[in-house]
XYZ file of N, CA and C in Angstrom:
840
model
N -15.542 12.341 13.694
C -14.528 11.901 14.645
C -13.147 12.329 14.164
N -12.355 12.893 15.082
C -10.969 13.274 14.761
C -10.081 12.059 14.737
N -9.357 11.907 13.660
C -8.405 10.779 13.492
C -7.036 11.334 13.126
N -5.974 10.629 13.559
C -4.628 11.027 13.231
C -4.396 10.897 11.734
N -3.722 11.897 11.149
C -3.471 11.924 9.725
C -2.074 12.397 9.436
N -1.363 11.690 8.575
C -0.046 12.111 8.127
C -0.044 12.190 6.599
N 0.759 13.096 6.078
C 0.982 13.100 4.603
C 2.509 12.814 4.396
N 2.771 11.816 3.606
C 4.124 11.301 3.463
C 4.595 11.558 2.011
N 5.857 11.908 1.865
C 6.505 12.052 0.555
C 7.322 10.788 0.338
N 7.019 10.042 -0.702
C 7.621 8.708 -0.902
C 8.432 8.694 -2.211
N 9.553 8.015 -2.166
C 10.440 7.758 -3.314
C 11.247 8.989 -3.742
N 11.600 9.850 -2.803
C 12.573 10.928 -3.146
C 13.287 11.302 -1.865
N 14.552 11.676 -2.041
C 15.342 12.159 -0.916
C 15.209 13.676 -0.766
N 14.466 14.332 -1.656
C 14.262 15.769 -1.636
C 12.762 16.035 -1.315
N 12.505 16.808 -0.303
C 11.109 17.101 0.109
C 10.291 17.678 -1.038
N 9.075 17.160 -1.168
C 8.111 17.607 -2.191
C 8.486 17.251 -3.626
N 9.407 16.295 -3.751
C 9.821 15.822 -5.098
C 9.454 14.355 -5.323
N 8.799 13.721 -4.344
C 8.336 12.375 -4.488
C 6.858 12.277 -4.756
N 6.243 11.208 -4.282
C 4.826 10.988 -4.497
C 4.098 11.112 -3.146
N 3.152 12.075 -3.005
C 2.508 12.253 -1.725
C 1.493 11.147 -1.476
N 1.332 10.808 -0.206
C 0.376 9.824 0.223
C -0.316 10.303 1.496
N -1.636 10.219 1.515
C -2.404 10.502 2.744
C -2.574 9.222 3.526
N -2.274 9.287 4.830
C -2.410 8.109 5.687
C -3.300 8.444 6.895
N -4.451 7.806 6.997
C -5.317 7.919 8.164
C -4.944 6.779 9.072
N -4.384 7.158 10.247
C -3.779 6.161 11.144
C -4.812 5.412 11.986
N -5.995 5.982 12.105
C -7.041 5.369 12.937
C -8.218 5.023 12.031
N -8.047 3.987 11.211
C -9.032 3.662 10.215
C -10.138 2.719 10.722
N -10.019 2.241 11.962
C -10.975 1.311 12.480
C -12.368 1.951 12.562
N -13.377 1.169 12.215
C -14.787 1.531 12.262
C -15.198 2.482 11.115
N -14.267 2.832 10.232
C -14.658 3.591 9.075
C -15.290 2.673 8.035
N -16.420 3.075 7.475
C -17.052 2.297 6.421
C -16.385 2.604 5.074
N -16.507 1.679 4.157
C -15.852 1.802 2.854
C -16.280 3.109 2.132
N -17.579 3.463 2.097
C -17.932 4.702 1.392
C -17.228 5.941 1.959
N -17.020 5.980 3.301
C -16.307 7.113 3.907
C -14.850 7.162 3.406
N -14.243 5.988 3.323
C -12.859 5.914 2.829
C -12.800 6.395 1.375
N -13.719 5.963 0.575
C -13.781 6.373 -0.857
C -14.013 7.861 -0.951
N -14.926 8.400 -0.148
C -15.278 9.823 -0.232
C -14.042 10.693 0.052
N -13.311 10.366 1.123
C -12.129 11.184 1.423
C -11.089 11.044 0.348
N -10.825 9.826 -0.112
C -9.807 9.624 -1.149
C -10.131 10.439 -2.409
N -11.394 10.443 -2.821
C -11.797 11.199 -3.994
C -11.633 12.700 -3.724
N -12.067 13.136 -2.585
C -12.042 14.550 -2.245
C -10.632 15.091 -2.108
N -9.712 14.259 -1.595
C -8.348 14.686 -1.286
C -7.585 15.039 -2.565
N -7.944 14.437 -3.676
C -7.212 14.632 -4.950
C -5.790 14.082 -4.917
N -5.461 13.269 -3.890
C -4.191 12.566 -3.848
C -4.287 11.321 -4.739
N -3.184 10.844 -5.209
C -3.226 9.634 -6.076
C -3.694 8.420 -5.248
N -3.287 8.325 -3.989
C -3.778 7.271 -3.092
C -3.894 7.781 -1.648
N -4.803 7.166 -0.943
C -4.966 7.373 0.517
C -5.072 5.993 1.134
N -4.410 5.838 2.285
C -4.494 4.530 2.999
C -5.135 4.721 4.382
N -5.664 3.586 4.866
C -6.325 3.579 6.167
C -5.727 2.425 6.970
N -5.126 2.763 8.127
C -4.478 1.759 8.959
C -5.492 1.106 9.865
N -5.407 -0.206 9.956
C -6.361 -0.992 10.756
C -5.567 -1.932 11.681
N -6.179 -2.376 12.785
C -5.484 -3.267 13.700
C -5.176 -4.634 13.014
N -4.085 -5.213 13.399
C -3.729 -6.542 12.901
C -4.672 -7.570 13.506
N -5.022 -8.585 12.717
C -5.819 -9.691 13.205
C -5.027 -10.991 13.195
N -3.812 -10.947 12.617
C -2.933 -12.071 12.531
C -1.737 -11.785 13.454
N -1.338 -12.728 14.315
C -0.217 -12.470 15.253
C 1.119 -12.209 14.541
N 1.229 -12.577 13.269
C 2.472 -12.343 12.504
C 2.544 -10.939 11.951
N 1.380 -10.214 11.965
C 1.262 -8.971 11.222
C 1.414 -7.773 12.161
N 2.138 -6.761 11.715
C 2.288 -5.514 12.501
C 1.071 -4.609 12.365
N 0.541 -4.490 11.150
C -0.691 -3.728 10.971
C -1.326 -4.106 9.624
N -2.591 -3.831 9.474
C -3.305 -3.990 8.219
C -3.556 -2.584 7.646
N -3.801 -2.520 6.348
C -4.183 -1.237 5.761
C -4.965 -1.500 4.470
N -5.785 -0.510 4.101
C -6.555 -0.518 2.873
C -6.090 0.642 2.023
N -6.089 0.447 0.693
C -5.582 1.433 -0.229
C -6.681 1.897 -1.165
N -6.907 3.207 -1.235
C -7.874 3.757 -2.158
C -7.246 4.752 -3.098
N -7.497 4.593 -4.371
C -7.135 5.592 -5.370
C -8.439 6.162 -5.906
N -8.766 7.312 -5.313
C -10.111 7.938 -5.533
C -11.148 6.893 -5.133
N -12.062 6.490 -5.987
C -13.104 5.550 -5.569
C -12.696 4.069 -5.679
N -11.524 3.829 -6.253
C -11.085 2.451 -6.487
C -10.241 1.934 -5.330
N -10.509 0.694 -4.898
C -9.664 0.085 -3.897
C -8.661 -0.849 -4.534
N -7.386 -0.711 -4.209
C -6.324 -1.542 -4.763
C -5.976 -2.655 -3.792
N -5.691 -3.821 -4.356
C -5.170 -4.921 -3.512
C -3.783 -4.602 -2.993
N -3.019 -3.964 -3.867
C -1.648 -3.598 -3.527
C -1.200 -2.427 -4.329
N -0.323 -1.597 -3.757
C 0.359 -0.525 -4.491
C 1.611 -0.168 -3.685
N 2.673 0.181 -4.406
C 4.001 0.316 -3.784
C 4.169 1.522 -2.888
N 3.912 2.723 -3.428
C 4.161 3.904 -2.584
C 3.210 3.958 -1.389
N 1.949 3.458 -1.507
C 1.113 3.377 -0.290
C 1.665 2.422 0.738
N 2.255 1.312 0.297
C 2.826 0.345 1.293
C 3.954 1.001 2.063
N 4.893 1.646 1.373
C 6.029 2.226 2.029
C 5.624 3.474 2.831
N 4.759 4.316 2.272
C 4.356 5.522 3.012
C 3.586 5.196 4.252
N 2.714 4.199 4.178
C 1.944 3.791 5.367
C 2.853 3.227 6.450
N 3.853 2.445 6.005
C 4.820 1.924 6.979
C 5.605 3.041 7.638
N 6.029 4.036 6.852
C 6.750 5.174 7.452
C 5.870 5.930 8.472
N 4.589 6.132 8.120
C 3.703 6.847 9.021
C 3.449 6.048 10.294
N 3.267 4.738 10.170
C 3.029 3.886 11.335
C 4.212 3.909 12.266
N 5.413 3.847 11.712
C 6.648 3.898 12.560
C 6.767 5.256 13.222
N 6.511 6.329 12.442
C 6.638 7.681 12.972
C 5.620 7.935 14.107
N 4.475 7.288 14.014
C 3.393 7.460 15.014
C 3.643 6.602 16.272
N 4.770 5.899 16.331
C 5.109 5.128 17.530
C 4.891 3.648 17.399
N 4.602 3.160 16.204
C 4.441 1.720 16.018
C 5.760 1.015 16.266
N 5.718 -0.101 16.932
C 6.922 -0.890 17.256
C 6.821 -2.210 16.524
N 7.671 -2.431 15.548
C 7.630 -3.705 14.779
C 8.065 -4.896 15.634
N 7.492 -6.024 15.360
C 7.901 -7.236 16.048
C 9.379 -7.569 15.788
N 9.840 -7.277 14.580
C 11.220 -7.436 14.168
C 11.735 -6.057 13.830
N 12.777 -5.540 14.496
C 13.248 -4.194 14.219
C 13.797 -3.994 12.817
N 14.074 -5.077 12.137
C 14.620 -4.983 10.765
C 13.578 -5.168 9.699
N 12.345 -5.594 10.089
C 11.374 -5.902 9.036
C 9.957 -5.841 9.615
N 9.091 -5.125 8.890
C 7.662 -5.145 9.143
C 6.982 -6.272 8.338
N 5.892 -6.781 8.896
C 5.006 -7.627 8.112
C 3.668 -6.947 8.137
N 3.199 -6.484 6.959
C 1.971 -5.748 6.867
C 0.986 -6.543 5.999
N -0.317 -6.214 6.136
C -1.318 -6.955 5.404
C -2.202 -5.981 4.608
N -2.406 -6.322 3.334
C -3.312 -5.544 2.508
C -4.144 -6.553 1.683
N -4.816 -6.056 0.671
C -5.669 -6.940 -0.101
C -4.923 -8.056 -0.809
N -3.612 -7.838 -1.056
C -2.815 -8.879 -1.722
C -2.262 -9.887 -0.773
N -2.543 -9.742 0.533
C -2.019 -10.683 1.498
C -0.890 -10.047 2.368
N 0.021 -10.858 2.853
C 1.081 -10.390 3.706
C 2.240 -9.856 2.859
N 2.747 -8.699 3.256
C 3.853 -8.057 2.496
C 4.979 -7.703 3.466
N 6.170 -8.294 3.341
C 7.304 -7.884 4.166
C 7.867 -6.526 3.715
N 8.247 -5.692 4.653
C 8.887 -4.391 4.365
C 10.128 -4.312 5.203
N 11.285 -4.277 4.527
C 12.553 -4.135 5.240
C 12.791 -2.706 5.694
N 13.430 -2.530 6.853
C 13.695 -1.211 7.440
C 15.192 -0.989 7.417
N 15.613 0.044 6.725
C 17.025 0.438 6.707
C 17.119 1.932 6.803
N 16.958 2.475 8.043
C 16.972 3.878 8.340
C 15.877 4.635 7.460
N 16.320 5.555 6.617
C 15.354 6.312 5.816
C 14.769 5.537 4.656
N 15.360 4.405 4.331
C 14.923 3.615 3.168
C 14.146 2.427 3.639
N 12.907 2.324 3.127
C 12.061 1.143 3.320
C 11.916 0.431 1.993
N 11.862 -0.898 2.026
C 11.743 -1.690 0.799
C 10.741 -2.795 0.984
N 9.804 -2.937 0.027
C 8.803 -4.002 0.104
C 9.168 -5.147 -0.806
N 8.775 -6.364 -0.385
C 8.960 -7.513 -1.246
C 7.852 -7.462 -2.312
N 8.302 -7.329 -3.547
C 7.310 -7.161 -4.636
C 6.449 -8.410 -4.732
N 5.134 -8.239 -4.650
C 4.259 -9.405 -4.679
C 4.195 -10.068 -6.051
N 3.789 -11.328 -6.056
C 3.660 -12.058 -7.315
C 2.637 -11.351 -8.193
N 2.909 -11.281 -9.509
C 1.944 -10.602 -10.410
C 0.652 -11.386 -10.512
N -0.436 -10.610 -10.739
C -1.727 -11.230 -11.007
C -1.883 -11.560 -12.455
N -1.159 -10.775 -13.307
C -1.278 -10.970 -14.742
C 0.042 -10.621 -15.392
N 0.527 -11.525 -16.235
C 1.752 -11.278 -16.988
C 1.508 -11.718 -18.445
N 2.582 -11.694 -19.229
C 2.471 -12.172 -20.592
C 2.191 -11.080 -21.592
N 2.134 -11.449 -22.866
C 1.969 -10.438 -23.921
C 0.606 -9.756 -23.866
N 0.561 -8.571 -24.344
C -0.689 -7.803 -24.520
C -1.241 -8.168 -25.892
N -2.473 -8.534 -25.964
C -3.036 -8.955 -27.266
C -3.016 -7.791 -28.258
N -2.957 -8.145 -29.534
C -2.682 -7.159 -30.584
C -3.704 -6.002 -30.596
N -4.970 -6.318 -30.402
C -5.988 -5.257 -30.479
C -5.810 -4.253 -29.312
N -5.544 -4.777 -28.106
C -5.408 -3.903 -26.952
C -4.105 -3.129 -27.048
N -3.043 -3.784 -27.548
C -1.769 -3.080 -27.706
C -1.877 -1.943 -28.721
N -2.585 -2.187 -29.820
C -2.779 -1.129 -30.790
C -3.518 0.031 -30.185
N -4.491 -0.206 -29.325
C -5.230 0.854 -28.652
C -4.297 1.639 -27.718
N -3.414 0.952 -27.004
C -2.501 1.600 -26.085
C -1.544 2.505 -26.890
N -0.998 1.998 -27.998
C -0.079 2.779 -28.788
C -0.774 4.001 -29.393
N -2.045 3.855 -29.712
C -2.804 5.015 -30.201
C -2.979 6.052 -29.098
N -3.251 5.622 -27.861
C -3.331 6.537 -26.732
C -2.005 7.280 -26.564
N -0.883 6.573 -26.681
C 0.426 7.150 -26.508
C 0.866 7.939 -27.712
N 0.121 7.795 -28.818
C 0.432 8.496 -30.073
C 1.863 8.197 -30.538
N 2.175 6.883 -30.559
C 3.495 6.478 -31.056
C 3.325 5.341 -32.064
N 4.327 5.194 -32.935
C 4.327 4.142 -33.919
C 4.886 2.841 -33.308
N 4.397 1.683 -33.779
C 4.945 0.433 -33.237
C 6.441 0.269 -33.430
N 7.033 0.994 -34.410
C 8.450 0.834 -34.690
C 9.348 1.362 -33.533
N 8.823 2.265 -32.672
C 9.645 2.792 -31.565
C 9.499 1.934 -30.324
N 8.661 0.941 -30.351
C 8.454 0.040 -29.242
C 9.383 -1.153 -29.310
N 10.068 -1.437 -28.216
C 10.959 -2.626 -28.174
C 10.162 -3.846 -27.715
N 9.303 -3.654 -26.732
C 8.554 -4.805 -26.185
C 7.404 -4.266 -25.372
N 6.456 -5.183 -25.018
C 5.291 -4.821 -24.200
C 4.864 -6.046 -23.430
N 4.338 -5.817 -22.221
C 3.837 -6.945 -21.420
C 2.931 -6.446 -20.315
N 2.030 -7.315 -19.878
C 1.272 -7.051 -18.678
C 2.213 -7.211 -17.479
N 2.150 -6.221 -16.586
C 2.938 -6.266 -15.339
C 2.029 -5.895 -14.161
N 0.937 -6.582 -14.053
C -0.124 -6.264 -13.120
C 0.064 -6.985 -11.816
N 0.437 -6.241 -10.767
C 0.552 -6.822 -9.423
C -0.494 -6.196 -8.479
N -1.542 -5.665 -9.055
C -2.600 -5.088 -8.241
C -3.339 -3.960 -8.976
N -2.667 -2.891 -9.365
C -3.400 -1.781 -10.023
C -3.816 -2.055 -11.454
N -3.133 -2.988 -12.180
C -3.576 -3.314 -13.543
C -2.623 -2.786 -14.627
N -1.325 -2.695 -14.378
C -0.405 -2.046 -15.283
C -0.102 -2.879 -16.547
N -0.103 -2.160 -17.659
C 0.452 -2.675 -18.908
C 1.742 -1.863 -19.186
N 2.877 -2.499 -19.460
C 4.154 -1.852 -19.614
C 4.586 -1.831 -21.080
N 5.029 -0.664 -21.517
C 5.547 -0.516 -22.880
C 7.021 -0.062 -22.792
N 7.912 -0.825 -23.352
C 9.354 -0.501 -23.362
C 9.686 0.151 -24.698
N 10.210 1.402 -24.620
C 10.561 2.173 -25.802
C 12.076 2.234 -26.004
N 12.482 2.808 -27.130
C 13.888 2.804 -27.502
C 14.777 3.503 -26.473
N 14.334 4.595 -25.886
C 15.154 5.333 -24.952
C 14.286 6.302 -24.168
N 14.927 6.972 -23.190
C 14.190 7.870 -22.312
C 13.633 9.085 -23.046
N 14.293 9.563 -24.092
C 13.759 10.661 -24.828
C 12.406 10.375 -25.434
N 12.243 9.170 -25.956
C 10.959 8.782 -26.499
C 9.862 8.792 -25.399
N 10.242 8.347 -24.226
C 9.302 8.306 -23.104
C 8.854 9.712 -22.757
N 9.833 10.642 -22.644
C 9.512 12.024 -22.213
C 8.745 12.788 -23.271
N 8.885 12.381 -24.554
C 8.246 13.094 -25.660
C 6.768 12.767 -25.781
N 6.324 11.713 -25.088
C 4.937 11.251 -25.247
C 3.959 12.314 -24.745
N 2.964 12.608 -25.559
C 1.848 13.439 -25.178
C 0.592 12.551 -25.390
N 0.086 11.971 -24.311
C -1.026 11.012 -24.474
C -2.270 11.665 -25.046
N -3.048 10.829 -25.746
C -4.341 11.250 -26.309
C -5.434 10.527 -25.533
N -6.487 11.206 -25.250
C -7.620 10.578 -24.573
C -8.398 9.737 -25.580
N -8.632 8.464 -25.291
C -9.373 7.611 -26.238
C -10.822 8.037 -26.391
N -11.387 7.675 -27.476
C -12.786 8.029 -27.751
C -13.769 7.258 -26.862
N -13.480 5.975 -26.643
C -14.430 5.182 -25.856
C -14.136 5.384 -24.373
N -15.131 5.194 -23.571
C -14.961 5.266 -22.106
C -14.262 3.966 -21.633
N -13.589 4.136 -20.507
C -12.888 2.957 -19.954
C -11.781 3.427 -19.042
N -10.960 2.479 -18.658
C -9.864 2.747 -17.716
C -8.631 2.035 -18.197
N -7.511 2.777 -18.257
C -6.241 2.227 -18.698
C -5.188 2.583 -17.666
N -4.258 1.655 -17.376
C -3.115 1.884 -16.523
C -1.905 1.514 -17.390
N -1.155 2.529 -17.843
C -0.087 2.337 -18.812
C 1.232 2.815 -18.223
N 2.198 1.924 -18.171
C 3.559 2.304 -17.771
C 4.446 2.343 -19.032
N 5.215 3.451 -19.166
C 6.101 3.615 -20.306
C 7.529 3.710 -19.769
N 8.456 2.976 -20.385
C 9.805 2.833 -19.859
C 10.808 2.980 -21.009
N 11.873 3.677 -20.733
C 12.990 3.840 -21.705
C 14.327 4.015 -20.996
N 15.373 3.435 -21.549
C 16.658 3.507 -20.955
C 17.233 4.936 -20.953
N 17.802 5.341 -19.846
C 18.485 6.631 -19.729
C 19.935 6.468 -20.254
N 20.526 7.563 -20.766
C 21.922 7.510 -21.217
C 22.848 7.304 -20.002
N 23.528 6.178 -19.934
C 24.253 5.785 -18.764
C 25.492 6.646 -18.495
N 25.955 7.361 -19.510
C 27.109 8.227 -19.298
C 26.707 9.493 -18.494
N 25.391 9.752 -18.383
C 24.947 10.939 -17.727
C 24.005 10.677 -16.527
N 23.488 9.483 -16.403
C 22.512 9.197 -15.363
C 22.931 7.973 -14.534
N 22.799 8.096 -13.200
C 23.008 6.906 -12.347
C 21.825 5.928 -12.429
N 20.638 6.452 -12.754
C 19.456 5.602 -12.873
C 19.454 4.904 -14.232
N 18.782 3.761 -14.266
C 18.811 2.888 -15.490
C 17.713 3.301 -16.473
N 16.482 3.470 -15.995
C 15.333 3.770 -16.880
C 14.582 4.983 -16.427
N 14.028 5.696 -17.384
C 13.031 6.765 -17.107
C 11.655 6.068 -17.213
N 10.795 6.377 -16.275
C 9.485 5.697 -16.182
C 8.353 6.777 -16.113
N 7.262 6.496 -16.826
C 6.066 7.295 -16.662
C 4.890 6.338 -16.414
N 3.991 6.768 -15.550
C 2.839 5.963 -15.157
C 1.552 6.756 -15.454
N 0.785 6.309 -16.414
C -0.392 7.051 -16.879
C -1.654 6.305 -16.541
N -2.608 6.995 -15.961
C -3.955 6.463 -15.735
C -4.950 7.288 -16.528
N -5.712 6.636 -17.378
C -6.769 7.303 -18.165
C -8.080 6.676 -17.787
N -9.007 7.477 -17.335
C -10.259 6.950 -16.844
C -11.383 7.930 -17.211
N -12.300 7.394 -18.009
C -13.516 8.153 -18.394
C -13.205 9.570 -18.859
N -12.239 9.681 -19.734
C -11.930 10.943 -20.351
C -10.958 11.822 -19.603
N -10.394 11.361 -18.513
C -9.448 12.159 -17.717
C -8.133 11.442 -17.614
N -7.034 12.236 -17.704
C -5.680 11.677 -17.639
C -5.039 12.102 -16.326
N -4.411 11.163 -15.629
C -3.629 11.462 -14.455
C -2.252 10.778 -14.642
N -1.186 11.527 -14.345
C 0.142 10.950 -14.364
C 0.703 10.841 -12.966
N 1.025 9.588 -12.566
C 1.493 9.365 -11.208
C 2.957 9.852 -11.093
N 3.277 10.558 -10.004
C 4.661 11.058 -9.880
C 5.728 9.962 -9.795
N 5.532 9.005 -8.874
C 6.523 7.925 -8.671
C 5.716 6.693 -8.255
N 5.998 5.541 -8.839
C 5.082 4.413 -8.735
C 5.851 3.109 -8.394
N 5.714 2.679 -7.141
C 6.432 1.456 -6.704
C 5.907 0.211 -7.350
N 4.577 0.058 -7.450
C 4.036 -1.167 -8.036
C 4.484 -1.342 -9.472
N 4.403 -0.295 -10.265
C 4.800 -0.384 -11.669
C 6.296 -0.639 -11.796
N 7.114 0.103 -11.071
C 8.556 -0.094 -11.144
C 8.937 -1.512 -10.743
N 8.334 -2.025 -9.688
C 8.675 -3.377 -9.226
C 8.297 -4.436 -10.226
N 7.057 -4.432 -10.659
C 6.604 -5.470 -11.592
C 7.330 -5.332 -12.952
N 7.535 -4.108 -13.405
C 8.248 -3.916 -14.684
C 9.727 -4.331 -14.560
N 10.359 -4.042 -13.421
C 11.731 -4.446 -13.220
C 11.853 -5.978 -13.268
N 10.909 -6.659 -12.653
C 10.947 -8.146 -12.695
C 10.868 -8.624 -14.150
N 9.982 -8.039 -14.931
C 9.902 -8.388 -16.331
C 11.155 -8.079 -17.086
N 11.712 -6.866 -16.908
C 12.915 -6.461 -17.620
C 14.125 -7.331 -17.269
N 14.236 -7.735 -16.022
C 15.306 -8.608 -15.597
C 15.122 -10.004 -16.193
N 13.919 -10.532 -16.109
C 13.642 -11.892 -16.651
C 13.848 -11.944 -18.130
N 13.538 -10.823 -18.842
C 13.633 -10.794 -20.294
C 15.055 -10.419 -20.784
N 15.932 -10.070 -19.850
C 17.306 -9.762 -20.208
C 17.560 -8.310 -20.606
N 16.583 -7.419 -20.323
C 16.763 -5.998 -20.605
C 17.475 -5.244 -19.492
N 17.594 -5.850 -18.313
C 18.212 -5.185 -17.181
C 18.766 -6.246 -16.241
N 19.645 -5.784 -15.368
C 20.160 -6.634 -14.312
C 20.011 -5.928 -12.989
N 19.928 -6.682 -11.914
C 19.790 -6.117 -10.553
C 21.150 -5.997 -9.885
N 21.351 -5.070 -9.027
C 20.425 -4.016 -8.592
C 20.330 -2.910 -9.652
N 19.208 -2.207 -9.624
C 19.016 -1.062 -10.519
C 18.126 -0.036 -9.841
N 18.254 1.226 -10.285
C 17.445 2.322 -9.817
C 16.791 2.992 -11.011
N 15.504 3.234 -10.949
C 14.767 3.958 -11.993
C 14.446 5.366 -11.585
N 14.275 6.213 -12.548
C 13.889 7.628 -12.317
C 12.471 7.847 -12.809
N 11.690 8.635 -12.101
C 10.333 8.916 -12.506
C 9.892 10.297 -11.987
N 9.027 10.947 -12.733
C 8.436 12.180 -12.316
C 8.847 13.426 -13.075
N 9.695 13.290 -14.078
C 10.221 14.456 -14.795
C 9.108 15.356 -15.324
N 8.134 14.780 -15.987
C 7.093 15.553 -16.650
C 6.254 16.311 -15.661
N 6.078 15.769 -14.470
C 5.232 16.464 -13.474
C 6.032 17.178 -12.410
N 7.333 17.453 -12.721
C 8.144 18.247 -11.848
C 8.629 17.561 -10.575
N 8.771 16.225 -10.632
C 9.257 15.475 -9.469
C 10.632 14.862 -9.762
N 11.247 14.361 -8.738
C 12.564 13.728 -8.882
C 12.589 12.439 -8.045
N 11.922 11.429 -8.559
C 11.757 10.182 -7.854
C 12.828 9.159 -8.190
N 13.266 8.425 -7.195
C 14.161 7.316 -7.435
C 13.600 6.056 -6.762
N 13.509 4.976 -7.555
C 12.983 3.700 -7.041
C 14.101 2.700 -7.177
N 14.524 2.112 -6.027
C 15.621 1.163 -5.981
C 15.072 -0.258 -5.987
N 15.651 -1.113 -6.840
C 15.255 -2.508 -6.946
C 16.488 -3.402 -6.794
N 16.265 -4.519 -6.055
C 17.356 -5.481 -5.936
C 16.762 -6.901 -5.764
N 17.488 -7.882 -6.227
C 17.087 -9.279 -6.075
C 17.910 -9.914 -4.951
N 17.189 -10.536 -4.007
C 17.830 -11.268 -2.906
C 17.153 -12.632 -2.830
N 17.928 -13.659 -3.146
C 17.387 -15.040 -3.127
C 16.117 -15.121 -3.992
N 16.190 -14.557 -5.190
C 15.119 -14.592 -6.186
C 13.894 -13.756 -5.789
N 13.963 -13.018 -4.706
C 12.883 -12.117 -4.328
C 13.282 -10.709 -4.723
N 12.423 -10.002 -5.466
C 12.691 -8.621 -5.852
C 12.197 -7.701 -4.724
N 13.101 -6.794 -4.287
C 12.784 -5.813 -3.274
C 12.752 -4.453 -3.926
N 11.726 -3.653 -3.599
C 11.525 -2.320 -4.190
C 11.485 -1.317 -3.067
N 12.356 -0.304 -3.146
C 12.417 0.636 -2.049
C 12.767 2.060 -2.440
N 12.779 2.926 -1.438
C 13.118 4.320 -1.626
C 13.013 5.096 -0.322
N 13.446 6.335 -0.377
C 13.322 7.231 0.752
C 11.869 7.648 0.975
N 11.538 7.980 2.225
C 10.208 8.505 2.545
C 10.332 9.427 3.745
N 9.491 10.430 3.808
C 9.539 11.422 4.866
C 8.125 11.912 5.174
N 7.851 12.141 6.479
C 6.564 12.742 6.894
C 6.700 14.273 6.703
N 5.792 14.851 5.933
C 5.816 16.305 5.710
C 4.666 17.026 6.354
N 3.576 16.308 6.643
C 2.379 16.950 7.288
C 1.913 16.002 8.405
N 1.653 16.562 9.565
C 1.077 15.795 10.676
C -0.159 16.577 11.204
N -1.187 15.842 11.564
C -2.362 16.528 12.101
C -3.495 15.562 12.382
N -4.688 16.075 12.304
C -5.896 15.237 12.455
C -6.843 15.538 11.358
N -7.728 14.630 11.090
C -8.707 14.750 10.029
C -10.055 14.355 10.598
N -11.124 15.027 10.182
C -12.459 14.722 10.656
C -13.067 13.679 9.700
N -13.230 12.450 10.169
C -13.836 11.383 9.388
C -14.756 10.538 10.260
């Protein structure tokens, strides 16, 4: 069956410098294995499937797949799917804000012309990383504990563990090593940028290691949002702030964060770069 398909560039104001997202706009009646198959085949970091709303408060529902894994929530899929839905003629109940539904529940998305911002959901897991697991993560990153400032779980869906390093140079110098044992790791690495030269506050890298393969995400809303909440709460940063991500993989991503009435909002630019249909 032919279904409408958009590919969206998220978290950059420059085309092809953000994080691409595949959006299947007519996801109704698709079975989960078909969603997984296309996500895996596409080689995109995530693919979403738009579904009709079942709640009168909701503008649309969507499911998120990262290859064969389904996520309860992820940032660039939320914003990219919202951009695609609006571009395809979706009319929000409130012209200033969408209410969308995913595995994590209802997520508000503010609309401000080219910039969309989601309300960062409550984390599923926070707190210190236990010593054994932290040692394994540092071994994967091939860094000494002395260059680490702090570490914490910042999992709001995908499973991120965040490592704060001395500065952005340390972050960019990392050459990850594949662990000997099989498993899956989601590691965010963060370091402050020199403020005399950069408008952004932190350089961020998002690494996924799974069964002997490494993938680096170009720009990551879920990690930036949950990590920013931690950094603000711990006194390492203040809001509003913008982070930079994607240097190692040739991207130029900017993720904007702000606190409004104790709610953290995470946003960025997004643009439709491919429109068409897909056979699913």
